[in-house]
Coordinates of C-alpha atoms and ligand atoms in Angstrom, one line a residue:
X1 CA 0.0 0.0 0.0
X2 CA 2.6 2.4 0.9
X3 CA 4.5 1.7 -2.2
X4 CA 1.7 2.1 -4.2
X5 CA 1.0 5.5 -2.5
X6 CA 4.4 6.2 -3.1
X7 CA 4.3 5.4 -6.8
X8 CA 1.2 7.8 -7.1
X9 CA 3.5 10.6 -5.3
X10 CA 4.2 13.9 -7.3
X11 CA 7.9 12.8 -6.7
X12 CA 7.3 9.6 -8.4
X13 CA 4.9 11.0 -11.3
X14 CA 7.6 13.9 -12.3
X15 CA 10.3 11.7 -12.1
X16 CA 8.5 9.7 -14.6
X17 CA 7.7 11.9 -16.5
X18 CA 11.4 13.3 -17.0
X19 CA 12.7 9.9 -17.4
X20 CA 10.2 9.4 -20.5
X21 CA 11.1 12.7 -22.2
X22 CA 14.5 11.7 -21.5
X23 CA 14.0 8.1 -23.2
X24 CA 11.9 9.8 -25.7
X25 CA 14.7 12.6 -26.7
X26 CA 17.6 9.7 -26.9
X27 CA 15.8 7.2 -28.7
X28 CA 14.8 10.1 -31.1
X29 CA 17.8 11.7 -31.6
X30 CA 20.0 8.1 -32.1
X31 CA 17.5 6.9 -34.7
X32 CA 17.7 10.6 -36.6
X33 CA 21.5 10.5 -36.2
X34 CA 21.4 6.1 -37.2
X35 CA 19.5 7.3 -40.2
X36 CA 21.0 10.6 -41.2
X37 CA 24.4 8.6 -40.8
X38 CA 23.2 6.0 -43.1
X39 CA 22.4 8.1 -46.1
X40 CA 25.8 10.3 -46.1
X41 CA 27.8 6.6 -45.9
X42 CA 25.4 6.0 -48.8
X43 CA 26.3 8.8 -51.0
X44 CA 30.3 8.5 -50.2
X45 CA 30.5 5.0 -51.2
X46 CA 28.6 5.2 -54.3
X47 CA 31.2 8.8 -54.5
X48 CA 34.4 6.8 -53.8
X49 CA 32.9 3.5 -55.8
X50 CA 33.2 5.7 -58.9
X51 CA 36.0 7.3 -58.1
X52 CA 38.2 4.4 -58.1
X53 CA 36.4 3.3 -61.4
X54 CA 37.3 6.6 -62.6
X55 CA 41.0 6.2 -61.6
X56 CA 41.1 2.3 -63.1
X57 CA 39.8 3.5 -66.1
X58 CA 42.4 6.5 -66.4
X59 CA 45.7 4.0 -66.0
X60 CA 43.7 1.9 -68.5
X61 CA 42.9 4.2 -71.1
X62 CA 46.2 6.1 -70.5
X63 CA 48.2 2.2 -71.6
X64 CA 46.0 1.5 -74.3
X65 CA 46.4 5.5 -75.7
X66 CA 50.4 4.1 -75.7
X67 CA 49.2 0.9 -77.5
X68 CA 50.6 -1.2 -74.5
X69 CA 47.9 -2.5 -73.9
X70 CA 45.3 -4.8 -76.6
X71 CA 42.9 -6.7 -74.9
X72 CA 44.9 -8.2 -72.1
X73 CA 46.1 -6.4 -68.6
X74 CA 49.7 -5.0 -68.5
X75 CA 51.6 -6.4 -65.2
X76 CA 52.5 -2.5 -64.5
X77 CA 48.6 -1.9 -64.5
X78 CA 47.8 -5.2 -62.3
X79 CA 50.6 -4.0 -59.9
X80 CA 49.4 -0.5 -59.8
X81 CA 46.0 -1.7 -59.0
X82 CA 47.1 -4.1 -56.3
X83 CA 49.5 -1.5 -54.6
X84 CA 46.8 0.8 -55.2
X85 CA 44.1 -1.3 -53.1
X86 CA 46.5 -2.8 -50.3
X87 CA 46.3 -1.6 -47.2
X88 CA 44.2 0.2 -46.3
X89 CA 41.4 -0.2 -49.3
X90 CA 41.5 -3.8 -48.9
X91 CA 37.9 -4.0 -49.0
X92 CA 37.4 -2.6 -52.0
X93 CA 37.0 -6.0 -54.5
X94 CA 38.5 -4.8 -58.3
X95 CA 36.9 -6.9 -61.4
X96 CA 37.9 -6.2 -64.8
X97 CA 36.7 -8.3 -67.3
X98 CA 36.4 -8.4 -71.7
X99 CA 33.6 -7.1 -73.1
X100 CA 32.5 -10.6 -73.8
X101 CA 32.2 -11.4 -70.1
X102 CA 36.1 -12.8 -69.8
X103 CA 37.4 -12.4 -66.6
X104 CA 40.8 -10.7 -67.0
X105 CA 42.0 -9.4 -63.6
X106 CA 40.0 -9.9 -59.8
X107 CA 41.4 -7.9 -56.6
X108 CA 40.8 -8.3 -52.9
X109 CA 38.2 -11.0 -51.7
X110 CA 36.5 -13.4 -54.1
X111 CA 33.5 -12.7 -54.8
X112 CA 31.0 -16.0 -56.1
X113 CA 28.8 -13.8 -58.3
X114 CA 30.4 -11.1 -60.1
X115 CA 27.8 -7.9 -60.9
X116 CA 26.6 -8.6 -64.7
X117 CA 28.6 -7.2 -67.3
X118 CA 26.0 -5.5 -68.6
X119 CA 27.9 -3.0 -71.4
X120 CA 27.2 0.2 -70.1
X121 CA 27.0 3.0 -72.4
X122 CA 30.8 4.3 -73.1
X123 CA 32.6 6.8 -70.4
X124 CA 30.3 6.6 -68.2
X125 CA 29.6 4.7 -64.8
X126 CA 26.2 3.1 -63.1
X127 CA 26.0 1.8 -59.6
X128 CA 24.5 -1.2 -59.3
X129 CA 23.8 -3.9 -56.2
X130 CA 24.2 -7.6 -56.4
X131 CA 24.4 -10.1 -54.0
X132 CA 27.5 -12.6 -53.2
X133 CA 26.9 -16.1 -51.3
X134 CA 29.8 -15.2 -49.0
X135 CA 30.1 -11.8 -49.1
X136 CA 26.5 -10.8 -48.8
X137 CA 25.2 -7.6 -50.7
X138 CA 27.7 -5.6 -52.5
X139 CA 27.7 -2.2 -54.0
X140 CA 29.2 -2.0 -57.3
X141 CA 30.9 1.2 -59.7
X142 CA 30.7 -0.2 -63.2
X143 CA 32.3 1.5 -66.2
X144 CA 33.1 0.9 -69.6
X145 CA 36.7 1.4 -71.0
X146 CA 36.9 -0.3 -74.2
X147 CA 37.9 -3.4 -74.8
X148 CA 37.4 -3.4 -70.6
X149 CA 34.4 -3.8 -68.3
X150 CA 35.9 -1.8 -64.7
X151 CA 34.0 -2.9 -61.8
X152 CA 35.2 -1.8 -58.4
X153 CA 32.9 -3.3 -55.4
X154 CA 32.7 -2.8 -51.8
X155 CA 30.4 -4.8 -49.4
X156 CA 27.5 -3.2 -47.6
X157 CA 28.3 -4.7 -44.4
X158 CA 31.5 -3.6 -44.0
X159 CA 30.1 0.0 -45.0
X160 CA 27.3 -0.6 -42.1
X161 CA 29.9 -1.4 -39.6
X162 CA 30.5 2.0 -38.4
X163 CA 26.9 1.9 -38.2
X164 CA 25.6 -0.8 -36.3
X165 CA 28.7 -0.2 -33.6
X166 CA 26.7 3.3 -33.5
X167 CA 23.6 1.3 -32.6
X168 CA 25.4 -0.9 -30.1
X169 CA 26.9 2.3 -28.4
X170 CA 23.2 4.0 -28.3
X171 CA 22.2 0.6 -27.2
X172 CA 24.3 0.5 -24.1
X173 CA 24.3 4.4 -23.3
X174 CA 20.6 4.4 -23.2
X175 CA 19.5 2.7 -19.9
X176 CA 23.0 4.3 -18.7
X177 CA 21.5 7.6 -19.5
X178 CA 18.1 6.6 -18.6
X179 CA 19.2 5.0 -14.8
X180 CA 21.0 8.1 -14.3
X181 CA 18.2 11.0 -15.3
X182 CA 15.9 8.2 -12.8
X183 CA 17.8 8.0 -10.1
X184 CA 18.7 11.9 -10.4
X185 CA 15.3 13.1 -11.2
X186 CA 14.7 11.1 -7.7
X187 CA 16.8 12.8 -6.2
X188 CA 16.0 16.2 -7.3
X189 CA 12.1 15.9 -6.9
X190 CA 12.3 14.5 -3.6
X191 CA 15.1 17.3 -2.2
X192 CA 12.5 19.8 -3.9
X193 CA 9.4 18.9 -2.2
X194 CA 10.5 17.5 1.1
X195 CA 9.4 21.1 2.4
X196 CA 6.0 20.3 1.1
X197 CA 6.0 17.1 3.4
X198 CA 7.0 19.2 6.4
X199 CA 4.5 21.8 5.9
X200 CA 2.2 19.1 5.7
X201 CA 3.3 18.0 8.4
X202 CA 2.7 21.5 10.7
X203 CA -0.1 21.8 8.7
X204 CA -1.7 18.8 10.2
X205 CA -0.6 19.8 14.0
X206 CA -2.3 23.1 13.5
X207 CA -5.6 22.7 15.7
X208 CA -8.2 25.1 17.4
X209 CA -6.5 24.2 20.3
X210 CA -2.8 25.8 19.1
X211 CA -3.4 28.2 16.5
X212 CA -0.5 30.5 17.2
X213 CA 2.2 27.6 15.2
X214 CA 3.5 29.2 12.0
X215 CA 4.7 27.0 9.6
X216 CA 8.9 27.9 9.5
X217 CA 9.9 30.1 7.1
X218 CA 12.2 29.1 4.3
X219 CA 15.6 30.6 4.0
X220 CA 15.1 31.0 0.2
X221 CA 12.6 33.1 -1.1
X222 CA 10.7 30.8 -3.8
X223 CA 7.2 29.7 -4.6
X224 CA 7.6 27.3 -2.0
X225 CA 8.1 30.2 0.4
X226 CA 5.7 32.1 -0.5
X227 CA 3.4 29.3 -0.1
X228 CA 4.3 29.4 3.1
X229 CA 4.0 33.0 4.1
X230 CA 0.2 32.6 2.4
X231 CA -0.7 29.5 4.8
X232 CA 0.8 31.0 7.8
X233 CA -1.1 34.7 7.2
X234 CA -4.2 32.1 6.4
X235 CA -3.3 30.7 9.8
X236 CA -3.4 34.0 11.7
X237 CA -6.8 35.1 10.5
X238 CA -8.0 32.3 11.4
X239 CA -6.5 32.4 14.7
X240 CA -8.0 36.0 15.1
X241 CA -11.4 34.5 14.2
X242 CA -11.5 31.7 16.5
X243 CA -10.4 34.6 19.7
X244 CA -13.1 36.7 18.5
X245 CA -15.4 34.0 18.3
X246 CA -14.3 33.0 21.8
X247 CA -15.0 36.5 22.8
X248 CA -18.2 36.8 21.2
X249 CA -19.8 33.6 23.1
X250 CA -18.1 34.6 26.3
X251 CA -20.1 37.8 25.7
X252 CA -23.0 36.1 24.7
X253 CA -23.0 33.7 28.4
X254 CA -22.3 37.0 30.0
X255 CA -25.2 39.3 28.6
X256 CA -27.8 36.1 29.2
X257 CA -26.2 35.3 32.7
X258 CA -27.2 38.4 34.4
X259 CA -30.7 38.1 33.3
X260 CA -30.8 35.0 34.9
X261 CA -29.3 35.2 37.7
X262 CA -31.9 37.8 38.6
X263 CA -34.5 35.4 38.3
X264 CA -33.0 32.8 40.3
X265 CA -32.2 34.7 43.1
X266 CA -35.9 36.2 43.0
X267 CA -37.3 32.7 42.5
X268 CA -35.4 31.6 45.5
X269 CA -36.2 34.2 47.5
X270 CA -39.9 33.8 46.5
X271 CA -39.8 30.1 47.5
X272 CA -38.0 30.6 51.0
X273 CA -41.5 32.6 52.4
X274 CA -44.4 33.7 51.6
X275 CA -45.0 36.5 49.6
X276 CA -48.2 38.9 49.5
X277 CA -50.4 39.7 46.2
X278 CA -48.0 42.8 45.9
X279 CA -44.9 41.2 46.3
X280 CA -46.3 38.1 43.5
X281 CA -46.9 41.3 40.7
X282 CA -43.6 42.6 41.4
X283 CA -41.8 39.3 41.2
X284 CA -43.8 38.1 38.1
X285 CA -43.1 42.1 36.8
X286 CA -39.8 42.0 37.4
X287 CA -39.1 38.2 35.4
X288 CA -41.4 39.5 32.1
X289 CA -39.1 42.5 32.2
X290 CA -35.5 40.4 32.0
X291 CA -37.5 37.5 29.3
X292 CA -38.1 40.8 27.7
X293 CA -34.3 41.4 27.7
X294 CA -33.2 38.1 26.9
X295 CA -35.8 38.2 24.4
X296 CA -34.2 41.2 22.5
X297 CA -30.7 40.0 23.0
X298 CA -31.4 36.8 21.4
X299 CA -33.8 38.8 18.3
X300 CA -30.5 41.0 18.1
X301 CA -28.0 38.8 17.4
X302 CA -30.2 36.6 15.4
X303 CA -30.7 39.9 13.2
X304 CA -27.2 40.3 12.9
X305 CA -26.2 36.5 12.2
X306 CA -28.4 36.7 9.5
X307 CA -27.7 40.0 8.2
X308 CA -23.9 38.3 7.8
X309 CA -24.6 35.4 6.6
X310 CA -27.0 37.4 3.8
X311 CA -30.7 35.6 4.5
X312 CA -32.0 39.4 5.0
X313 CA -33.6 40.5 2.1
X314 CA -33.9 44.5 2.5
X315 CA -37.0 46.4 0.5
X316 CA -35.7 48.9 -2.1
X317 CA -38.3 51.4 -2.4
X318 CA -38.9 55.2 -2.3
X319 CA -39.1 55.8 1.6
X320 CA -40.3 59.5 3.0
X321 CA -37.1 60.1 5.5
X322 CA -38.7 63.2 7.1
X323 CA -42.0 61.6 7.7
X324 CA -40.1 58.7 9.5
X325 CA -37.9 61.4 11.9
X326 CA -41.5 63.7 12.4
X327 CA -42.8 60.2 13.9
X328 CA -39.8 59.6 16.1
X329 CA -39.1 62.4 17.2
X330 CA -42.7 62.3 18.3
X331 CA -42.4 59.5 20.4
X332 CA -39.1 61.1 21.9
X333 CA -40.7 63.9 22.9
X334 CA -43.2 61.1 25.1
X335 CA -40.2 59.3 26.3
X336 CA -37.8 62.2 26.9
X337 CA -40.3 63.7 29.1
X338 CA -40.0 61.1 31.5
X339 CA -36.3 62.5 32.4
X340 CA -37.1 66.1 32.0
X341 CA -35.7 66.2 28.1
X342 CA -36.6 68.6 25.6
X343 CA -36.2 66.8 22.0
X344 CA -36.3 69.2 19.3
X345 CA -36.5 68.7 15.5
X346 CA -34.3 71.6 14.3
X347 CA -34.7 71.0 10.7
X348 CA -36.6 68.4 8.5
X349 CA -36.6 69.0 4.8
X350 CA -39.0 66.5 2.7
X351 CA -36.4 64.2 1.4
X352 CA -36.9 60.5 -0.2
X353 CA -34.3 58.1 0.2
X354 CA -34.5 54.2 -1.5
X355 CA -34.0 51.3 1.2
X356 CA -35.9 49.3 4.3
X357 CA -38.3 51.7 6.0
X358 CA -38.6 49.6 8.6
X359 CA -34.9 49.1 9.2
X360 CA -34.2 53.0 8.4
X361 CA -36.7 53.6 11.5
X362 CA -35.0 51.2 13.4
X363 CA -31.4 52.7 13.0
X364 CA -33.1 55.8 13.9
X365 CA -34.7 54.7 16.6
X366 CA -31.8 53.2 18.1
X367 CA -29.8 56.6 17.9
X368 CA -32.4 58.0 19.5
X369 CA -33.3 56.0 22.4
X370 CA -29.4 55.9 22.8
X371 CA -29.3 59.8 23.6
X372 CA -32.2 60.2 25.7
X373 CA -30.6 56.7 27.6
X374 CA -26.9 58.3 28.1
X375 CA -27.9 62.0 28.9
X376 CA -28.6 62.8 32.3
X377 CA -32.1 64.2 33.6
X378 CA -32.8 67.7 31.6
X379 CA -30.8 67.3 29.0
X380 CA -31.4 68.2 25.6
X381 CA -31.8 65.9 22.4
X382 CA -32.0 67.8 18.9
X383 CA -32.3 66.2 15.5
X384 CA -31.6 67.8 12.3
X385 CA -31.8 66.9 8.5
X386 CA -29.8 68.6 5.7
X387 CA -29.4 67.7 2.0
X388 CA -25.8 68.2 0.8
X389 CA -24.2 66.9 -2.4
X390 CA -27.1 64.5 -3.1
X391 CA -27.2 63.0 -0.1
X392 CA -29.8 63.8 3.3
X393 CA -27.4 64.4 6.6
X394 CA -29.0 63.8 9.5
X395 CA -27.6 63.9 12.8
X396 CA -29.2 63.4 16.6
X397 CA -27.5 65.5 19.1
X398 CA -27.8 64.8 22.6
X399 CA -26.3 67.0 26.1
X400 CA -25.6 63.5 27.6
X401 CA -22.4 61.9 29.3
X402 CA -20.2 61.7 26.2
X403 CA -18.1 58.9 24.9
X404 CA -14.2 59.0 25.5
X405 CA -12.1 58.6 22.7
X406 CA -10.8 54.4 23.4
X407 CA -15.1 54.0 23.5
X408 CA -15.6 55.9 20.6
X409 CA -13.9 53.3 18.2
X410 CA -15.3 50.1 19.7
X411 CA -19.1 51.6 20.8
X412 CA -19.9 49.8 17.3
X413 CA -18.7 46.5 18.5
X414 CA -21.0 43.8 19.7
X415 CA -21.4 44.1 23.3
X416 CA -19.6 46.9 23.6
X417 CA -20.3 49.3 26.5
X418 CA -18.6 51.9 27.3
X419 CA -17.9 51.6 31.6
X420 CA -20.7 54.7 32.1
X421 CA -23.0 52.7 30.2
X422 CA -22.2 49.6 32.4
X423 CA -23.1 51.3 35.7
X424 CA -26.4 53.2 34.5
X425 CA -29.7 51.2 35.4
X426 CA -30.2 50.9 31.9
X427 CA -29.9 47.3 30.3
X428 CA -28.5 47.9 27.4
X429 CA -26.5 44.9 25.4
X430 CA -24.1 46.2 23.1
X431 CA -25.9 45.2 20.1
X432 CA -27.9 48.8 18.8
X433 CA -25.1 50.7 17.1
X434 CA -23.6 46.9 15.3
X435 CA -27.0 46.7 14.3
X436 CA -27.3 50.4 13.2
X437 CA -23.9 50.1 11.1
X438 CA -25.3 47.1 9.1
X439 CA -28.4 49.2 8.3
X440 CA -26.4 52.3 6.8
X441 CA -24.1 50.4 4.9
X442 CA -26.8 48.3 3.3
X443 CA -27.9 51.3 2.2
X444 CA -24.9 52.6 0.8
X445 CA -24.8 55.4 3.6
X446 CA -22.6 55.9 6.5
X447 CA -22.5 56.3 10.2
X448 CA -19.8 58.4 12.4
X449 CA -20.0 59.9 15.9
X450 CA -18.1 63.0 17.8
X451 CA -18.4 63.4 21.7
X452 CA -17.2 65.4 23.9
X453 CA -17.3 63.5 27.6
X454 CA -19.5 65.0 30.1
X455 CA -20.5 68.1 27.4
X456 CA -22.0 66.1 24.0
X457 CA -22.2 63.2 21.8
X458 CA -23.6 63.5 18.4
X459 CA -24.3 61.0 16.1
X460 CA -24.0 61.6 11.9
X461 CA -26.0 59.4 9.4
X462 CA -26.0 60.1 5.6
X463 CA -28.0 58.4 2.9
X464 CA -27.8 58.7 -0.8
X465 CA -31.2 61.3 -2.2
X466 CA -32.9 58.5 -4.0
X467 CA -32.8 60.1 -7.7
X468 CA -35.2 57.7 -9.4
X469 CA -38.0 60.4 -7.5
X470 CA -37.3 63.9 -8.3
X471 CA -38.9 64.4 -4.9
X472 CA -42.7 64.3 -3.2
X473 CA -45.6 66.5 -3.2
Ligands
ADP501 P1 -26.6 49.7 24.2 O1 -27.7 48.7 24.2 O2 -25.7 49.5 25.3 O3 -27.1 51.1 24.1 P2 -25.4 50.3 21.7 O4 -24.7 49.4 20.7 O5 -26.6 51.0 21.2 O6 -25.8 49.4 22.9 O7 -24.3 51.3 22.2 C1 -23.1 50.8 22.6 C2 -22.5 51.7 23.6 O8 -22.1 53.0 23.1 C3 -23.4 52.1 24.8 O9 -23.4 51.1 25.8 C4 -22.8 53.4 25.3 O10 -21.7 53.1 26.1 C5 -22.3 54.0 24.0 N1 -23.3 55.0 23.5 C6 -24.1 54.8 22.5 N2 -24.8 56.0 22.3 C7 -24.4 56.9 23.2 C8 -24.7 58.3 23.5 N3 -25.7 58.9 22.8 N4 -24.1 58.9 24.4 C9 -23.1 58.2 25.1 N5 -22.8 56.9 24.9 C10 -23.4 56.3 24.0

């Protein structure tokens, strides 16, 4: 099994691979070279064939021009020949022979069956093959040189010698070549992704449970490395996510515990004597009122797990904004009164704006509530509209306790309170502004906050004019 595994193994698939192309290329190249080789040796034996045909035919013609020589061989022609062909040439078989088909003079080996002595025309050579018993297949220059046939041969397979040792070389040199580029392209593939085994390695240690392990870093700087750097930057978000994941459900335990706690204790206390009608409405009062919270924590973060996980489909239609802050600040007014607020609506221009009007009444509701909730008894709470650069500004202004500047860029965390907050009656959970963030940026508006502590905190929304409507009656 392992083996098997290990023959499927990138190492063992590239080293393949290479080994084929390798295989491939030689066996390629020696058959190209085997058959290039073959058709030169070609062309210079026929060249050299007639050549020496030539040259027999010269001394020849050159005896018989001094009337030496009359249809016999001279013994100063047969001795030029034979010193001519000794050595070594002594391959090279010489047959001259009448006209007629007498056999004057024969050189070097025998040869059985001598090429025809077909007359060729006059001055003028043909190459021709025949096949000898003994000396296999010959290649043969034949030339006329009145009253003599010439006809100089040379056997194929000592012309293929050089040849087939060729072969036998490529023969023995491939599976040299071929163990070699094998065992090295081992070698190589392995020493280039043994990394890739240890980060596989660290890859597979990495749990929950010990997130902060970083795969090491390479010395060199390759693709390999940069693998690396990716996973390990992949590993640190996802150690940040699991810590504020752990955060979040500690925050979660924390927000429902204190409801709960409540109730116990008053259930307990409830149980341990007897309690009068009054004492009954109060209890029951006082448990509706933290189901009421827990209720809202858990609608809260329900909203906001699906508003990230995209199941919230939001309208997208023409909504009246200033008939929406009229209302509200409205009900402020009710609600203010209770603590002695004035809320005032300083300016309210009709303005249409696309989105949700029930979550745009929400966002502004939360902003709202939030000022009269942090601002003391008598404070003041003023909301304004403007429309600048196509889009309506509004902003809700409130006398209240302030935000210091470490709050002010984490008050649109989940669960975050500032420590005022904490310690006011109010039971607040940290999850308005998140919620009020996600409503302006589905709306492609915006949400930003300035506070002075103690003096002011004011709260700036902006939405985009919805242009489809030049505007409303
Ligand atoms: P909460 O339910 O606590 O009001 P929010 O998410 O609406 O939750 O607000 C987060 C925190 O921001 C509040 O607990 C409070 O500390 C601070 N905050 C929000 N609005 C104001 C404000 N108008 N004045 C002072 N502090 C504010």
């Amino acid at each position: 099994m392992a083996i098997l595994k290990k023959l499927r193994s990138a190492q063992a698939v590239l080293t393949l691979w290479y080994s084929l192309v390798i295989a491939g290329g030689i066996v390629v190249f020696g058959l190209s070279v085997y058959l290039y080789l073959g058709v030169l040796q070609e062309q210079a034996l026929e060249n050299s064939l007639v050549e020496e045909a030539d040259w027999i035919h010269q001394l020849v013609d050159l005896e018989r021009k001094q009337g030496q020589s009359f249809g016999a061989l001279s013994r100063d022609v047969e001795r030029s020949i034979v010193d001519h062909f000794a050595g070594g040439m002594q391959n090279y078989i010489v047959v001259l022979s009448t006209s007629r088909g007498d056999l004057l003079y024969q050189s070097g080996r025998r040869m059985e069956n001598l090429p025809p002595a077909v007359a060729p025309e006059r001055d003028t050579t043909y190459i021709d093959t025949v096949d000898d018993p003994q000396l296999g297949r010959l290649r043969v220059a034949v030339r006329r040189t009145d009253p003599f046939i010439i006809q100089v041969a040379f056997p194929d397979r000592v012309a293929r010698e050089v040849l087939s040792r060729l072969l036998t070389i490529f023969a023995v040199l491939t599976p040299v070549v071929l163990f070699l580029a094998l065992a090295g392209g081992w070698f190589l593939t392995g020493t280039v992704l043994k990394p890739i085994g240890r980060i596989t390695q660290t890859a597979n240690r990495i749990t929950a449970e010990n997130l902060s392990e970083r795969i090491p870093a390479r010395d060199v700087d390759d693709e390999l490395g940069e693998l690396i750097t990716t996973m390990n930057s992949m590993i640190s978000r996802l150690q940040e996510s699991f810590g504020q994941m752990r955060q979040f459900l500690m925050n979660v335990a924390h927000e429902l515990k204190t409801p709960l706690t409540i109730m116990k204790g008053e259930s307990e206390l409830a149980l341990s004597r007897h309690l009068t009608a009054d004492e009954t409405r109060e209890l029951v009062s006082s448990h509706l009122r933290e189901s009421v919270r827990m209720s809202r924590i858990v609608d809260d973060l329900l909203l906001l797990a699906r508003a990230e996980a995209g199941q919230l489909v939001m309208e997208k239609v023409s909504v009246a904004l200033d008939e929406i802050l009229s209302e509200l600040a409205e009900d402020a007014q009710i609600l203010g009164s209770d603590k002695g607020h004035t809320v005032e609506l300083t300016a309210n221009p009709p303005v249409l704006i696309r989105g949700d009007s029930a979550r745009i009444r929400q966002l502004f509701r939360i902003l709202i509530t939030n000022a009269i909730q942090y601002t003391d008894p008598g404070g003041h709470i003023s909301i304004d509209s403007r429309i600048e650069d196509g889009r309506v500004r509004v902003s809700i202004e409130d006398s209240g306790i302030g935000i210091s500047p470490e709050s002010m860029e984490r008050i649109f965390e989940r669960f975050y309170r500032t420590e005022s907050a904490r310690t006011r009656s109010h039971g607040g959970s940290g999850l308005g502004l998140p919620i009020a963030r996600w409503i302006a940026d589905s709306h492609q508006g915006t949400i930003d906050v300035e506070s002075k502590v103690g003096i002011y905190s004011r709260f700036t929304v902006t939405f985009p004019i919805d242009s489809s409507r030049p505007g409303k009656d």
